[in-house]
C-alpha cells in the first residue's frame, strides 16, 4: 500500500477532488498546504499577490478544510515557506512514495510545480485535473485548436450535451503518517501574517465565510431554497445586497467549490423546475470561466504583458497620480469611486462595477491596464488569474476578441444601474447631503461646496456624458 502526500493549493475541498479520490487507497496520507510568505510582498507591478480580504477568506477556507479532514480521521498540515523546499523534506522524513496535486494553469504556479518535481528526484509528482468544467480529453479538439473568441468557443461546446458527474466527498480518509500529528499547528492569524484584521462591513454584498461548507450552503440556497437562479438574468447587474448574483465566484476561485458540481446541480435544478433564460445565463457564465482558463493554458505569460494576446496593439503604459486616485476611490466620478471603495472595504465588487471601473481606468484615465489587474489581484476575494487577467485584457482591447476596447460611458451606466443614487450614497457618505438628482454629478456643484464635502472635482466633463447630465445643469 502506498504512502502519499496530498498537496492542496487552489482546491480547498473534499467534494469532486480528483487527487483526493486517487489517494483513497493509500496506507498513509499527509494532506499539506504551503503558505508562501512572498505572496504578502509587492510584486513587479507594486501590488501584493494576497491582500487582507483574500487572506481572511483563505484562512477561513483552510480552517474549514482542516475541520472536514478531521471529521474523516485526518488533518491538514500547514507550513510556511517555499513548496520546493518543504515538500521534498516531508517526503523524505515520512518515507512517502508519491505526491498528488491538481493541475495548475497559470505560469508562476506551473513553474512552482515544476520546481517541486525537480527537487523530488525519483519520487513521482502526479497532477490530476484542475477546477474547470472540462478535462483535456473531454474537449472537442486540442487546446491549440480551440476558438480564440468566446462566442465560437460556446458554439463548439454546445454542439453536444454535456453531462457532469462529479465525485462525492469520501466519508473516511487514510490515516496520517506515524508521528505527523506532532507537526500539526494552529493556523496563523491575519495579525501574525502582518496584515491586521479587517473591519466587518454591514453593507457588504458578500457577507459569507470561506470554506467548503459555506460554499455548499450557498449553492443549495441559490439553486434550491431561495431559487435566486431563476431571476439571475434580471438581477445580475445589481449593485446592492447579496442576492443579485450567485456569489459563487470566491469559493470557485480558491477551489472550495467544484465548477463541475455547480453545473451538475444546475442541470439537476433545470430537470426539476425547467430551464429558463436565467438558468441558461448562469451556465454561460460558467462557460466564460472555462474559456478564460483554456485561453490562459494556451497563451501562458503573454496574457500578463502590456500588449496582451495582441502584441501589435498599442496599449497605454502610462501611470500617474490618477491611478492612485482610482485605487482610493477619489476620481470625482461617483459610480467609479463607490465601487472602488466597496472593493477596498470588503474585497468584493459586482460584475457591472468591475466593467465600469476597468473601462474608466483604461479609456477615460488612459492608464496601464496591468496595474488595474494587479490591484484587483491583491484585493478581490474571488481573484482567479485566468478570469481576472482575461477580463482586463478583453476590456483593454488586447485579448483574443477581434473587437477593440470595450468602452463604457460611466455616467450612462450610473443612470441606468443606480438611477436613484442609492449605491453611491451607500459607499460615498460625503454625497448623502446633496439632492438625490445630483449624486452622480457632484462636479456640477460650486467648488466651495465640494471642498466642504471633502469630495474631489473632475478635471473635465467628457462630451459623451452631456446627454446624461441633469436637465437643469
Short mmCIF file of C-alpha atoms in Angstrom, two decimals, residues 54-423:
data_model
loop_
_atom_site.label_atom_id
_atom_site.label_comp_id
_atom_site.label_asym_id
_atom_site.label_seq_id
_atom_site.Cartn_x
_atom_site.Cartn_y
_atom_site.Cartn_z
CA UNK A 54 -8.46 37.35 0.33
CA UNK A 55 -6.10 36.29 3.13
CA UNK A 56 -9.03 36.27 5.58
CA UNK A 57 -11.10 34.21 3.17
CA UNK A 58 -8.17 31.85 2.61
CA UNK A 59 -7.63 31.26 6.34
CA UNK A 60 -11.35 30.61 6.83
CA UNK A 61 -11.26 28.14 3.94
CA UNK A 62 -8.21 26.36 5.36
CA UNK A 63 -9.81 26.13 8.80
CA UNK A 64 -12.92 24.63 7.22
CA UNK A 65 -10.82 22.15 5.22
CA UNK A 66 -8.96 21.09 8.35
CA UNK A 67 -12.30 20.54 10.07
CA UNK A 68 -13.60 18.40 7.21
CA UNK A 69 -10.40 16.35 7.20
CA UNK A 70 -10.53 15.78 10.97
CA UNK A 71 -14.11 14.52 10.73
CA UNK A 72 -12.74 11.82 8.41
CA UNK A 73 -9.77 10.75 10.51
CA UNK A 74 -7.13 13.07 9.03
CA UNK A 75 -5.96 16.69 9.42
CA UNK A 76 -4.33 19.49 7.44
CA UNK A 77 -0.66 20.29 7.90
CA UNK A 78 0.02 23.95 7.10
CA UNK A 79 3.61 25.13 6.79
CA UNK A 80 5.06 28.49 5.78
CA UNK A 81 7.82 28.62 3.19
CA UNK A 82 8.58 27.53 -0.36
CA UNK A 83 6.90 24.37 -1.61
CA UNK A 84 10.03 23.18 -3.45
CA UNK A 85 11.89 23.16 -0.14
CA UNK A 86 9.16 21.88 2.18
CA UNK A 87 7.64 19.05 0.14
CA UNK A 88 10.87 17.09 -0.60
CA UNK A 89 11.80 17.36 3.10
CA UNK A 90 8.44 15.93 4.20
CA UNK A 91 8.61 13.18 1.59
CA UNK A 92 11.97 12.08 2.94
CA UNK A 93 11.03 12.46 6.60
CA UNK A 94 7.86 10.37 6.36
CA UNK A 95 9.09 7.94 3.66
CA UNK A 96 6.34 9.00 1.25
CA UNK A 97 6.24 7.42 -2.18
CA UNK A 98 4.22 9.88 -4.27
CA UNK A 99 2.95 13.48 -4.29
CA UNK A 100 -0.56 14.11 -5.58
CA UNK A 101 -1.87 17.54 -6.56
CA UNK A 102 -4.19 19.24 -9.03
CA UNK A 103 -3.00 20.70 -12.31
CA UNK A 104 -2.15 24.41 -12.48
CA UNK A 105 -2.81 26.68 -15.45
CA UNK A 106 -1.02 29.99 -14.65
CA UNK A 107 2.70 30.38 -15.50
CA UNK A 108 4.03 31.11 -11.98
CA UNK A 109 2.05 28.28 -10.43
CA UNK A 110 3.12 25.87 -13.20
CA UNK A 111 6.75 26.89 -12.63
CA UNK A 112 6.38 26.16 -8.92
CA UNK A 113 5.02 22.68 -9.60
CA UNK A 114 7.93 22.08 -11.98
CA UNK A 115 10.38 23.22 -9.28
CA UNK A 116 8.88 20.80 -6.75
CA UNK A 117 9.04 17.97 -9.27
CA UNK A 118 12.70 18.72 -9.96
CA UNK A 119 13.55 18.67 -6.25
CA UNK A 120 11.70 15.39 -5.68
CA UNK A 121 14.07 13.49 -7.97
CA UNK A 122 12.83 9.92 -8.37
CA UNK A 123 9.67 10.45 -6.27
CA UNK A 124 6.75 10.94 -8.70
CA UNK A 125 4.55 14.04 -8.60
CA UNK A 126 1.20 13.26 -10.20
CA UNK A 127 -1.05 16.08 -11.41
CA UNK A 128 -4.77 15.49 -11.82
CA UNK A 129 -7.43 17.62 -13.49
CA UNK A 130 -7.94 21.10 -12.06
CA UNK A 131 -11.13 23.00 -11.24
CA UNK A 132 -12.55 23.56 -14.69
CA UNK A 133 -15.62 22.06 -16.32
CA UNK A 134 -13.78 20.09 -18.97
CA UNK A 135 -10.81 17.78 -18.81
CA UNK A 136 -8.42 17.99 -21.74
CA UNK A 137 -9.67 14.69 -23.08
CA UNK A 138 -13.28 15.95 -22.95
CA UNK A 139 -12.63 18.95 -25.19
CA UNK A 140 -13.96 18.69 -28.75
CA UNK A 141 -10.46 19.43 -30.11
CA UNK A 142 -6.92 20.09 -28.91
CA UNK A 143 -6.34 23.15 -26.73
CA UNK A 144 -4.38 24.79 -29.56
CA UNK A 145 -7.34 24.38 -31.91
CA UNK A 146 -9.95 25.85 -29.54
CA UNK A 147 -11.64 29.00 -30.91
CA UNK A 148 -9.99 32.21 -29.70
CA UNK A 149 -13.35 34.01 -29.50
CA UNK A 150 -15.85 33.17 -26.75
CA UNK A 151 -18.95 33.05 -28.99
CA UNK A 152 -17.28 30.46 -31.22
CA UNK A 153 -15.99 28.53 -28.19
CA UNK A 154 -19.51 28.44 -26.76
CA UNK A 155 -20.99 27.30 -30.06
CA UNK A 156 -18.47 24.48 -30.33
CA UNK A 157 -19.04 23.31 -26.75
CA UNK A 158 -22.82 23.45 -27.00
CA UNK A 159 -22.93 21.25 -30.11
CA UNK A 160 -23.21 18.28 -27.79
CA UNK A 161 -24.98 17.85 -24.46
CA UNK A 162 -22.57 17.99 -21.55
CA UNK A 163 -23.20 15.68 -18.61
CA UNK A 164 -21.21 16.35 -15.45
CA UNK A 165 -20.93 13.62 -12.83
CA UNK A 166 -18.68 14.93 -10.05
CA UNK A 167 -17.45 12.50 -7.43
CA UNK A 168 -18.72 12.96 -3.89
CA UNK A 169 -16.55 13.64 -0.84
CA UNK A 170 -15.20 10.49 0.84
CA UNK A 171 -16.60 9.52 4.23
CA UNK A 172 -13.26 8.25 5.55
CA UNK A 173 -9.63 9.08 4.74
CA UNK A 174 -6.34 7.25 5.20
CA UNK A 175 -4.57 7.93 8.48
CA UNK A 176 -1.75 10.42 8.81
CA UNK A 177 1.83 9.10 8.70
CA UNK A 178 3.17 7.99 12.09
CA UNK A 179 4.28 10.95 14.27
CA UNK A 180 2.86 13.51 11.79
CA UNK A 181 0.48 14.79 14.48
CA UNK A 182 3.45 16.40 16.22
CA UNK A 183 3.85 18.77 13.29
CA UNK A 184 0.24 19.96 13.25
CA UNK A 185 -0.17 23.52 14.46
CA UNK A 186 -2.89 26.16 14.64
CA UNK A 187 -3.47 28.26 11.55
CA UNK A 188 -1.81 31.70 11.68
CA UNK A 189 -3.97 34.74 12.31
CA UNK A 190 -4.07 37.73 9.98
CA UNK A 191 -2.16 39.70 12.59
CA UNK A 192 0.55 37.05 12.71
CA UNK A 193 0.84 37.40 8.94
CA UNK A 194 1.32 41.14 9.37
CA UNK A 195 -1.99 42.07 7.77
CA UNK A 196 -4.23 43.12 10.66
CA UNK A 197 -7.90 42.26 11.00
CA UNK A 198 -10.34 43.84 8.50
CA UNK A 199 -13.42 45.54 9.90
CA UNK A 200 -16.78 43.88 9.29
CA UNK A 201 -18.84 46.00 6.89
CA UNK A 202 -22.62 45.72 7.16
CA UNK A 203 -23.13 46.89 3.58
CA UNK A 204 -21.02 44.12 2.06
CA UNK A 205 -22.52 42.32 -0.93
CA UNK A 206 -20.56 39.24 0.14
CA UNK A 207 -21.22 38.65 3.86
CA UNK A 208 -20.20 34.99 3.60
CA UNK A 209 -17.39 32.94 5.11
CA UNK A 210 -14.72 30.95 3.36
CA UNK A 211 -14.66 27.17 3.13
CA UNK A 212 -16.43 24.23 1.54
CA UNK A 213 -19.40 24.02 3.97
CA UNK A 214 -20.25 27.71 3.34
CA UNK A 215 -19.87 27.16 -0.41
CA UNK A 216 -22.18 24.16 -0.40
CA UNK A 217 -24.71 26.06 1.72
CA UNK A 218 -24.74 28.98 -0.72
CA UNK A 219 -25.12 26.65 -3.71
CA UNK A 220 -28.07 24.92 -2.01
CA UNK A 221 -29.68 28.22 -1.13
CA UNK A 222 -29.26 29.84 -4.54
CA UNK A 223 -30.43 26.83 -6.57
CA UNK A 224 -32.90 25.11 -4.26
CA UNK A 225 -34.11 27.20 -1.30
CA UNK A 226 -34.41 30.80 -2.50
CA UNK A 227 -34.07 29.69 -6.15
CA UNK A 228 -32.50 33.04 -6.88
CA UNK A 229 -31.02 31.46 -10.00
CA UNK A 230 -34.42 31.69 -11.68
CA UNK A 231 -34.22 35.51 -11.65
CA UNK A 232 -30.48 35.72 -12.35
CA UNK A 233 -30.80 37.29 -15.81
CA UNK A 234 -32.93 40.13 -14.42
CA UNK A 235 -30.89 40.78 -11.27
CA UNK A 236 -27.26 40.09 -12.29
CA UNK A 237 -26.47 43.76 -12.96
CA UNK A 238 -27.43 44.72 -9.42
CA UNK A 239 -25.07 46.64 -7.13
CA UNK A 240 -26.51 46.27 -3.62
CA UNK A 241 -27.07 43.21 -1.44
CA UNK A 242 -26.11 39.55 -1.55
CA UNK A 243 -28.88 38.19 -3.77
CA UNK A 244 -28.47 39.93 -7.14
CA UNK A 245 -25.99 37.27 -8.30
CA UNK A 246 -24.89 33.77 -7.36
CA UNK A 247 -21.83 34.95 -5.34
CA UNK A 248 -20.20 31.57 -6.02
CA UNK A 249 -17.03 33.04 -7.53
CA UNK A 250 -14.90 33.40 -4.34
CA UNK A 251 -15.35 29.72 -3.49
CA UNK A 252 -14.72 28.70 -7.09
CA UNK A 253 -11.57 30.83 -7.11
CA UNK A 254 -9.86 29.08 -4.20
CA UNK A 255 -11.35 25.72 -5.02
CA UNK A 256 -13.69 25.40 -2.03
CA UNK A 257 -16.35 24.67 -4.67
CA UNK A 258 -16.11 22.46 -7.73
CA UNK A 259 -17.13 24.03 -11.05
CA UNK A 260 -18.44 20.64 -12.17
CA UNK A 261 -20.56 20.40 -9.00
CA UNK A 262 -22.12 23.80 -9.74
CA UNK A 263 -23.17 22.78 -13.23
CA UNK A 264 -24.29 19.29 -12.16
CA UNK A 265 -26.57 20.91 -9.58
CA UNK A 266 -27.74 23.49 -12.13
CA UNK A 267 -28.71 20.69 -14.54
CA UNK A 268 -30.50 18.87 -11.70
CA UNK A 269 -32.37 22.08 -10.87
CA UNK A 270 -33.37 22.50 -14.52
CA UNK A 271 -34.60 18.90 -14.73
CA UNK A 272 -36.90 19.52 -11.77
CA UNK A 273 -38.06 23.11 -12.32
CA UNK A 274 -37.35 23.68 -16.02
CA UNK A 275 -34.71 25.64 -17.82
CA UNK A 276 -35.27 29.37 -18.33
CA UNK A 277 -33.20 32.29 -19.59
CA UNK A 278 -31.76 32.86 -16.13
CA UNK A 279 -30.54 29.32 -15.53
CA UNK A 280 -29.06 29.37 -19.03
CA UNK A 281 -27.28 32.65 -18.19
CA UNK A 282 -25.55 31.03 -15.22
CA UNK A 283 -24.41 28.19 -17.48
CA UNK A 284 -22.97 30.76 -19.92
CA UNK A 285 -21.07 32.46 -17.08
CA UNK A 286 -19.55 29.12 -16.13
CA UNK A 287 -18.58 28.64 -19.78
CA UNK A 288 -16.90 32.09 -19.77
CA UNK A 289 -14.85 30.89 -16.81
CA UNK A 290 -13.69 27.81 -18.70
CA UNK A 291 -12.99 29.87 -21.83
CA UNK A 292 -10.62 32.12 -19.90
CA UNK A 293 -8.93 29.12 -18.28
CA UNK A 294 -8.21 27.43 -21.60
CA UNK A 295 -7.09 30.78 -23.06
CA UNK A 296 -4.51 31.04 -20.27
CA UNK A 297 -3.37 27.46 -20.81
CA UNK A 298 -2.94 28.21 -24.49
CA UNK A 299 -1.18 31.58 -24.28
CA UNK A 300 0.59 31.46 -20.91
CA UNK A 301 2.63 34.51 -19.91
CA UNK A 302 1.53 36.52 -22.98
CA UNK A 303 -1.72 37.32 -21.15
CA UNK A 304 0.18 39.27 -18.49
CA UNK A 305 2.08 41.59 -20.88
CA UNK A 306 1.07 45.14 -21.83
CA UNK A 307 0.10 44.10 -25.35
CA UNK A 308 -1.81 41.10 -24.06
CA UNK A 309 -2.59 38.49 -26.68
CA UNK A 310 -2.39 41.16 -29.39
CA UNK A 311 1.26 42.08 -29.24
CA UNK A 312 0.68 44.57 -32.08
CA UNK A 313 -1.80 46.64 -30.06
CA UNK A 314 -0.51 49.85 -28.52
CA UNK A 315 -1.90 49.56 -25.02
CA UNK A 316 -1.23 52.56 -22.79
CA UNK A 317 1.74 52.18 -20.46
CA UNK A 318 1.03 55.49 -18.71
CA UNK A 319 0.88 55.56 -14.93
CA UNK A 320 0.42 58.77 -12.97
CA UNK A 321 -1.35 60.08 -9.86
CA UNK A 322 -4.74 59.31 -11.42
CA UNK A 323 -4.10 55.60 -10.90
CA UNK A 324 -3.71 56.24 -7.17
CA UNK A 325 -6.93 58.29 -7.15
CA UNK A 326 -8.71 55.42 -8.90
CA UNK A 327 -7.42 52.94 -6.30
CA UNK A 328 -8.56 55.16 -3.42
CA UNK A 329 -11.99 55.92 -4.90
CA UNK A 330 -11.11 59.61 -5.33
CA UNK A 331 -11.55 60.19 -9.08
CA UNK A 332 -14.54 62.52 -8.78
CA UNK A 333 -16.75 60.08 -10.76
CA UNK A 334 -19.15 58.78 -8.05
CA UNK A 335 -20.04 55.39 -9.56
CA UNK A 336 -16.36 54.55 -10.06
CA UNK A 337 -15.40 55.81 -6.61
CA UNK A 338 -18.21 53.93 -4.86
CA UNK A 339 -17.19 50.66 -6.47
CA UNK A 340 -13.52 51.13 -5.64
CA UNK A 341 -14.33 51.92 -2.01
CA UNK A 342 -16.55 48.84 -1.77
CA UNK A 343 -13.64 46.76 -3.07
CA UNK A 344 -11.20 48.25 -0.57
CA UNK A 345 -13.61 47.82 2.34
CA UNK A 346 -14.92 44.32 1.57
CA UNK A 347 -12.86 42.61 -1.14
CA UNK A 348 -15.89 42.34 -3.40
CA UNK A 349 -17.45 44.25 -6.28
CA UNK A 350 -20.32 43.48 -8.65
CA UNK A 351 -19.67 42.30 -12.18
CA UNK A 352 -21.21 45.51 -13.55
CA UNK A 353 -19.00 47.58 -11.27
CA UNK A 354 -15.85 45.75 -12.41
CA UNK A 355 -16.57 46.52 -16.03
CA UNK A 356 -17.28 50.18 -15.33
CA UNK A 357 -14.18 50.83 -13.20
CA UNK A 358 -11.88 48.88 -15.54
CA UNK A 359 -13.16 50.73 -18.59
CA UNK A 360 -12.78 54.06 -16.75
CA UNK A 361 -9.17 53.33 -15.84
CA UNK A 362 -8.25 52.19 -19.35
CA UNK A 363 -10.30 54.53 -21.52
CA UNK A 364 -11.05 57.68 -19.51
CA UNK A 365 -7.87 57.85 -17.42
CA UNK A 366 -5.73 56.10 -20.09
CA UNK A 367 -3.68 54.21 -17.52
CA UNK A 368 -1.79 50.93 -17.94
CA UNK A 369 -4.40 48.18 -17.62
CA UNK A 370 -1.96 45.75 -16.00
CA UNK A 371 -1.79 47.88 -12.83
CA UNK A 372 -5.57 47.73 -12.53
CA UNK A 373 -5.46 43.96 -12.93
CA UNK A 374 -2.76 43.75 -10.24
CA UNK A 375 -4.86 45.92 -7.88
CA UNK A 376 -7.77 43.53 -8.37
CA UNK A 377 -5.43 40.58 -7.76
CA UNK A 378 -4.49 41.92 -4.34
CA UNK A 379 -7.98 42.92 -3.23
CA UNK A 380 -10.62 40.68 -4.84
CA UNK A 381 -11.90 37.77 -2.77
CA UNK A 382 -12.59 35.89 -5.99
CA UNK A 383 -9.29 36.64 -7.71
CA UNK A 384 -8.57 33.99 -10.30
CA UNK A 385 -5.65 34.56 -12.70
CA UNK A 386 -7.46 33.39 -15.83
CA UNK A 387 -10.71 35.31 -15.28
CA UNK A 388 -9.08 38.43 -13.82
CA UNK A 389 -6.36 38.95 -16.40
CA UNK A 390 -8.55 37.62 -19.21
CA UNK A 391 -11.34 40.10 -18.44
CA UNK A 392 -8.93 43.01 -18.09
CA UNK A 393 -7.22 42.18 -21.40
CA UNK A 394 -10.64 41.87 -23.03
CA UNK A 395 -11.73 45.32 -21.78
CA UNK A 396 -8.38 46.86 -22.71
CA UNK A 397 -8.75 45.54 -26.25
CA UNK A 398 -5.67 43.29 -26.05
CA UNK A 399 -7.48 39.98 -25.54
CA UNK A 400 -8.25 37.45 -28.22
CA UNK A 401 -11.58 39.07 -29.12
CA UNK A 402 -11.42 40.81 -32.53
CA UNK A 403 -13.16 43.94 -31.22
CA UNK A 404 -11.22 46.90 -29.93
CA UNK A 405 -11.53 48.31 -26.41
CA UNK A 406 -14.90 47.94 -24.73
CA UNK A 407 -15.60 51.49 -23.58
CA UNK A 408 -18.37 52.18 -21.09
CA UNK A 409 -19.93 55.60 -20.63
CA UNK A 410 -19.62 55.79 -16.83
CA UNK A 411 -22.37 58.38 -16.34
CA UNK A 412 -24.78 56.49 -18.58
CA UNK A 413 -24.04 53.33 -16.58
CA UNK A 414 -24.72 55.24 -13.36
CA UNK A 415 -28.10 56.48 -14.62
CA UNK A 416 -29.06 53.00 -15.83
CA UNK A 417 -27.93 50.83 -12.91
CA UNK A 418 -28.13 53.26 -9.96
CA UNK A 419 -30.96 55.59 -11.04
CA UNK A 420 -31.78 56.87 -7.55
CA UNK A 421 -28.17 57.14 -6.39
CA UNK A 422 -28.70 54.52 -3.66
CA UNK A 423 -25.45 52.71 -4.39
#
